[in-house]
Short mmCIF file of C-alpha atoms in Angstrom, two decimals:
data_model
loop_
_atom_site.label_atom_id
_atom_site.label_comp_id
_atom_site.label_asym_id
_atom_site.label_seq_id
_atom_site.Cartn_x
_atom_site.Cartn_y
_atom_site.Cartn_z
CA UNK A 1125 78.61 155.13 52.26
CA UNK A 1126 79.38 153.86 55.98
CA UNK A 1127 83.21 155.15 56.42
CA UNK A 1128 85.62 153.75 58.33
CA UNK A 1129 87.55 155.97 60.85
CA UNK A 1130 91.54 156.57 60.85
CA UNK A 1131 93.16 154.75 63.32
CA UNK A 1132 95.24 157.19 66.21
CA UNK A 1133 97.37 155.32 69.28
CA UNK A 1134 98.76 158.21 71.16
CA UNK A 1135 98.20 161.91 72.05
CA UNK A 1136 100.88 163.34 69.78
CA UNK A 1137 98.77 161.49 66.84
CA UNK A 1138 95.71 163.40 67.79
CA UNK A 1139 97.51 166.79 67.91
CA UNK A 1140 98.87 166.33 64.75
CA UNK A 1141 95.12 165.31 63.35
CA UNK A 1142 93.76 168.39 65.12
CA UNK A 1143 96.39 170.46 63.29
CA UNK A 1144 95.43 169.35 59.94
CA UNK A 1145 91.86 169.94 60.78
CA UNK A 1146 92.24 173.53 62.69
CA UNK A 1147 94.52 174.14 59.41
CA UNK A 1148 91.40 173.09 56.92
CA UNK A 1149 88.78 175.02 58.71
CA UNK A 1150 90.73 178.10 59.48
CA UNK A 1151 90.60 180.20 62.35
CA UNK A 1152 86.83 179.32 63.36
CA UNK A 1153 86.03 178.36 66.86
CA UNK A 1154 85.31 175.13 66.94
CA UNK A 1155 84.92 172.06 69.52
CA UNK A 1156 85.42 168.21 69.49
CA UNK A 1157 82.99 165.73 70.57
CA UNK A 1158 84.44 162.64 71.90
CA UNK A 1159 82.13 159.20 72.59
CA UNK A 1160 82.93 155.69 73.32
CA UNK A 1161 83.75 153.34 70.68
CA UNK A 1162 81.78 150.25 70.78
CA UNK A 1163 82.92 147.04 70.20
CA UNK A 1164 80.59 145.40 67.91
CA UNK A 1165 79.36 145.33 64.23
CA UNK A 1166 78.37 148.26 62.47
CA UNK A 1167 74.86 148.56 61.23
CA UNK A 1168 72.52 151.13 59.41
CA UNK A 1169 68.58 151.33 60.53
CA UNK A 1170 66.25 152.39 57.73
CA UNK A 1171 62.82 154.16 58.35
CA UNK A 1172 60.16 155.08 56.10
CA UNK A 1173 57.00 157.35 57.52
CA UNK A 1174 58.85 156.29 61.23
CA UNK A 1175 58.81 152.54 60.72
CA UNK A 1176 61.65 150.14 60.70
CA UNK A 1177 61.93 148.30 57.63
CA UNK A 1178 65.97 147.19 57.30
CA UNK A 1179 68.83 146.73 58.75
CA UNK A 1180 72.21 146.35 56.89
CA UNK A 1181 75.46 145.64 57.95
CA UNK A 1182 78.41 147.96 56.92
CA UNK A 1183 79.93 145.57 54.21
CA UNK A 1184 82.46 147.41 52.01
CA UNK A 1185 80.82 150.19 52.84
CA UNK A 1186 78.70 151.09 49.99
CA UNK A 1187 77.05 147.11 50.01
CA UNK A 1188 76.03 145.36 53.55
CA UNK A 1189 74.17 142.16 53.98
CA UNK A 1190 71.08 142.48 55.10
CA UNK A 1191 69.87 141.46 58.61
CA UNK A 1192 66.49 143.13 59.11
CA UNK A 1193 64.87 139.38 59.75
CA UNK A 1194 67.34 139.17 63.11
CA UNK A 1195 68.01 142.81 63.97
CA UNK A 1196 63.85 142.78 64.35
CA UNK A 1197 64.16 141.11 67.73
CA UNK A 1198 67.06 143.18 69.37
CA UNK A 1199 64.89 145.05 71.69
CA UNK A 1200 66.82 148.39 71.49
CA UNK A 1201 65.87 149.00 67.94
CA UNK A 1202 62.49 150.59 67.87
CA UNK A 1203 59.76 149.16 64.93
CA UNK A 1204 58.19 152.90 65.39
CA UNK A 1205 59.71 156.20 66.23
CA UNK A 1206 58.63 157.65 69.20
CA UNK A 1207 56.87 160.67 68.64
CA UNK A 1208 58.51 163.85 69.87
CA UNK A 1209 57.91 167.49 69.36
CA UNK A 1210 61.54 168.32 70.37
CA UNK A 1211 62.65 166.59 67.18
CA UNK A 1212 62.10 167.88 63.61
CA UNK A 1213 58.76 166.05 62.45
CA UNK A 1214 60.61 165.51 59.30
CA UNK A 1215 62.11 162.05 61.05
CA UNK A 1216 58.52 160.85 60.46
CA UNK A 1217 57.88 161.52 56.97
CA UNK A 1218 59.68 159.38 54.11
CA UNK A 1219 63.14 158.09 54.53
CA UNK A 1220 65.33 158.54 57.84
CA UNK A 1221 68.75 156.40 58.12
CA UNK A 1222 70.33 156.36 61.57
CA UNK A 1223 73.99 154.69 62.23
CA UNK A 1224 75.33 152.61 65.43
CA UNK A 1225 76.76 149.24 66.14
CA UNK A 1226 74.55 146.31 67.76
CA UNK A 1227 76.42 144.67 71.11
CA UNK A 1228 76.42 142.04 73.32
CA UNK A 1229 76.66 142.92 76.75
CA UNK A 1230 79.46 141.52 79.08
CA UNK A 1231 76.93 140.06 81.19
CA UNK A 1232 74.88 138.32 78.39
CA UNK A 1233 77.97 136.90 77.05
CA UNK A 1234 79.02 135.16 80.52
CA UNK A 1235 75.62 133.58 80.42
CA UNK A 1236 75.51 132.49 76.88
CA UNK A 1237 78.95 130.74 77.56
CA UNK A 1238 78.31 129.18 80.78
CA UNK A 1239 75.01 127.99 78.69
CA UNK A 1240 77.29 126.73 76.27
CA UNK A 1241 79.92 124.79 78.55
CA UNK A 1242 77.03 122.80 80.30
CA UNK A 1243 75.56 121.65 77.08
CA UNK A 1244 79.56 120.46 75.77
CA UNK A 1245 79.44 123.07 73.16
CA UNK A 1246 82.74 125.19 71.65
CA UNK A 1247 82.60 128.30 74.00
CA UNK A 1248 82.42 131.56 71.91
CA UNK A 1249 86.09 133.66 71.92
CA UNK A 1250 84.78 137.17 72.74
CA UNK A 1251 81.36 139.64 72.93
CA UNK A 1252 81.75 140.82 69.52
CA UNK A 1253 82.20 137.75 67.63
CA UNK A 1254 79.34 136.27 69.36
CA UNK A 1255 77.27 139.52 68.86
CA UNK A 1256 78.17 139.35 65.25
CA UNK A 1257 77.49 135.93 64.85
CA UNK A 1258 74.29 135.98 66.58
CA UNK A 1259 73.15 138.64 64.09
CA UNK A 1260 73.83 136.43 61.22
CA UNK A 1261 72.23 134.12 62.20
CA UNK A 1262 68.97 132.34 59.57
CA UNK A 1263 66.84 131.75 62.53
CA UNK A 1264 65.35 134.89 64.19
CA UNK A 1265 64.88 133.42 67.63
CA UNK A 1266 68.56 132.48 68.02
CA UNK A 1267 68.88 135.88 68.28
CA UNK A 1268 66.36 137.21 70.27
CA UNK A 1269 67.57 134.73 72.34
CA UNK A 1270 70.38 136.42 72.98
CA UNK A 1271 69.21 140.02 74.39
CA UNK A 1272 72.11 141.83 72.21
CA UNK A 1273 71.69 145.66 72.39
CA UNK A 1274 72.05 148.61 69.26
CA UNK A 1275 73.57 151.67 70.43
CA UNK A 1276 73.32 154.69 68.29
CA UNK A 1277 76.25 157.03 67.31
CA UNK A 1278 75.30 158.79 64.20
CA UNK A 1279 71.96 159.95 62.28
CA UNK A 1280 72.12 160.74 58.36
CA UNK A 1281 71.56 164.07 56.74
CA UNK A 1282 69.28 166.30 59.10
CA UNK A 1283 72.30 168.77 59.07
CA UNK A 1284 70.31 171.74 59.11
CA UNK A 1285 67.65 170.37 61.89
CA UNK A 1286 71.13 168.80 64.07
CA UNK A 1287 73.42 171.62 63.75
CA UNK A 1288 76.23 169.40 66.47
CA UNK A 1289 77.38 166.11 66.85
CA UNK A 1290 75.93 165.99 70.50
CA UNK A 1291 72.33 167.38 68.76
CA UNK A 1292 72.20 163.78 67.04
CA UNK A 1293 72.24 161.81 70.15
CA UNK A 1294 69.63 164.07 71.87
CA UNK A 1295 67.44 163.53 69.21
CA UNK A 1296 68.34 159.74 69.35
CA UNK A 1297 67.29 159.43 72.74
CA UNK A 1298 63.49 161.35 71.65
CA UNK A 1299 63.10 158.91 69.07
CA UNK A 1300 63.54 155.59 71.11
CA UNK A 1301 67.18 154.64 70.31
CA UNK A 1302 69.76 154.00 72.93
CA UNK A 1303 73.13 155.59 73.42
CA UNK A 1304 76.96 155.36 74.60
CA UNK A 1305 76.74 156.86 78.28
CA UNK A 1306 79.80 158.93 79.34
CA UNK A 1307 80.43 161.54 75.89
CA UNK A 1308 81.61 164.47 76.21
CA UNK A 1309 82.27 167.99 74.47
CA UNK A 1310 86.21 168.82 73.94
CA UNK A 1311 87.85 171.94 73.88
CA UNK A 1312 91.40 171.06 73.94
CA UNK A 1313 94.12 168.12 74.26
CA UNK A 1314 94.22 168.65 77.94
CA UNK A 1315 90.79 167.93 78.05
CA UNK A 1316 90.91 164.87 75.78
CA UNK A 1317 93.81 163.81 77.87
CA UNK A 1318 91.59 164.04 80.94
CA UNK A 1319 88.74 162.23 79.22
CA UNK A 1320 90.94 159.56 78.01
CA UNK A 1321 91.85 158.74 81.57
CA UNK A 1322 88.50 158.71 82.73
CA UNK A 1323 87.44 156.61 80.22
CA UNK A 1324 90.45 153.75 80.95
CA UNK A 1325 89.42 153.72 84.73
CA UNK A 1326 85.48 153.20 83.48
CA UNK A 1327 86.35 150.83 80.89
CA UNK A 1328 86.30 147.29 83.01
CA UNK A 1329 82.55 148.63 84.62
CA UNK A 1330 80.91 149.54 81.11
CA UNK A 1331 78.24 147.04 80.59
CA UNK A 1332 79.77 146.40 76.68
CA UNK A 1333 82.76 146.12 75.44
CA UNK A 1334 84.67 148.84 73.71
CA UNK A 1335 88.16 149.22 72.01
CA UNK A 1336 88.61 152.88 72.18
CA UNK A 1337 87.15 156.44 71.61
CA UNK A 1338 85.85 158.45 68.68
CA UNK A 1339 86.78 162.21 68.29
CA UNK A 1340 84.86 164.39 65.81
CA UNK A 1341 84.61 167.33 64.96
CA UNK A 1342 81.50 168.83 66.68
CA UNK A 1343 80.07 171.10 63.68
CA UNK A 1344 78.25 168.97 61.47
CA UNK A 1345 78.48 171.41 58.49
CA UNK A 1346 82.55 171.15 59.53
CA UNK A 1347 82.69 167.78 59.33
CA UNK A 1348 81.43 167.23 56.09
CA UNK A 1349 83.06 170.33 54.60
CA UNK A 1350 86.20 168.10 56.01
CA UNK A 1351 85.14 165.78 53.64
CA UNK A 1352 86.81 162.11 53.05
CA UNK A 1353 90.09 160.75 52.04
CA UNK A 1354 89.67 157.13 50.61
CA UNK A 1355 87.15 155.36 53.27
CA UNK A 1356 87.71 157.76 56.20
CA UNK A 1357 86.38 161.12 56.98
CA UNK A 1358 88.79 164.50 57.81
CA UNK A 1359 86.59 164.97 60.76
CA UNK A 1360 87.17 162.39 63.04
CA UNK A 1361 89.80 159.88 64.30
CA UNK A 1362 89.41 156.28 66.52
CA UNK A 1363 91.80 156.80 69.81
CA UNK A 1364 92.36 153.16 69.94
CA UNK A 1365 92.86 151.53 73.05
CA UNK A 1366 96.63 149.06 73.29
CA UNK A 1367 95.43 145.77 72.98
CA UNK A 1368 94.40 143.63 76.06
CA UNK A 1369 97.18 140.88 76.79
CA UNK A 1370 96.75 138.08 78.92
CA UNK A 1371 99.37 135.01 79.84
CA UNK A 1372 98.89 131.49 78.76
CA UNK A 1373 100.17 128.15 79.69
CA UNK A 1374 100.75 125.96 76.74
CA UNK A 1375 99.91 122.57 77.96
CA UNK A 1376 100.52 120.27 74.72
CA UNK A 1377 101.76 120.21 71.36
CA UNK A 1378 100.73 117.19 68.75
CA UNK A 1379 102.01 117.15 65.89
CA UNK A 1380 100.10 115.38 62.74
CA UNK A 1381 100.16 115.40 59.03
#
């Protein structure tokens, strides 16, 4: 299944998450890995032999629609696994699932919309509606049209061969597959504190758009001996950023029936 992370809004949340957790494990040493979390629509990449063959979205989680016909032309997804010796050659033989979120960047989106407002069509609200749209869509060039970007946060199984979170996204990065700059390893609140900061003064330069962090549990074997409470896993929370606001003038009200 693709799970759906627990929701956190404030440091005393993610004490009392890391409590639970430190309480579950016991008295192991153990680290958190914290990464950005993308704004955009959640996707799983299927390989067989190290060759794209689908893309599906994250549906209900256990059923997606599929998009491999559109997700074909975002040029960060690779059709072939770049060969690597610093990877386990397993990647290359049968089936190998990998987990991220496809994007539009900020940039792209500006261009698409000023596009859009010269040709007197309905501007689109915001990057991830647009992205998501844009993967949906029946005709493949619309979308390639659109340079939209997958970033990778997650690879499935390979628990053995990727002992850490952060092992996942070196391996991503020997295979072909892009990733969220600026993650970090995590020893304690302070630190997440300090990251968190960091992370709010980056947030208007990122090239995409994001809504918050994630903050797992480093040790893979951990985080699925964790294991998962309805749709969300023990091991890892979303720090979700408050909500932009932004001041309006309402200009006119008609009223008809």
């Amino acid at each position: 299944r693709m799970l759906s992370l627990s929701d956190v809004f404030s440091f005393d949340e993610v004490a009392s998450w890391e409590k639970r957790t430190e309480k579950l494990l016991g008295s192991r040493p153990h680290e958190y890995f914290a990464e950005l979390k993308m704004d955009g629509l959640a996707m799983s990449l299927i390989y067989e032999d190290g060759n794209f063959v689908q893309a599906v979205t994250r549906g209900d989680g256990s059923v997606g629609e599929d998009v491999t016909h559109t997700v074909r032309t975002v040029r960060t997804v690779p059709m072939k696994l770049h060969a690597s010796k610093k990877v386990s050659q397993s990647v290359y033989a049968g089936r190998f699932e990998v987990r991220g979120e496809v994007v539009l960047p900020k940039k792209e989106f500006a261009r698409i919309n000023a596009e859009r407002e010269k040709e007197g069509l309905p501007l689109f609200a915001n990057p991830r509606n647009a992205g998501a749209g844009s993967i949906r869509q029946l005709d493949a060039t619309v979308t390639a049209s659109r340079r939209l970007e997958f970033i990778l946060f997650g690879i499935v199984d390979l628990v053995d061969e990727l002992p850490l979170h952060e092992d996942m996204l070196v391996c991503a990065r020997e295979l072909g597959f892009k990733v969220a700059p600026e993650a970090e390893v995590l020893r304690s609140l302070t630190e997440l504190e300090d990251y968190v900061h960091k992370v709010e003064d980056l947030r208007d330069k990122l090239p995409f758009g994001i809504d918050g962090l994630v903050i797992s549990v480093n040790d893979r074997a951990a985080f699925y001996e964790l294991g998962v409470v309805g749709k969300a896993p023990r091991g890892a929370v979303a720090y979700k950023f408050p909500a932009e606001q932004a001041t309006t003038i309402l200009e006119d009200i008609r009223v008809s029936i």
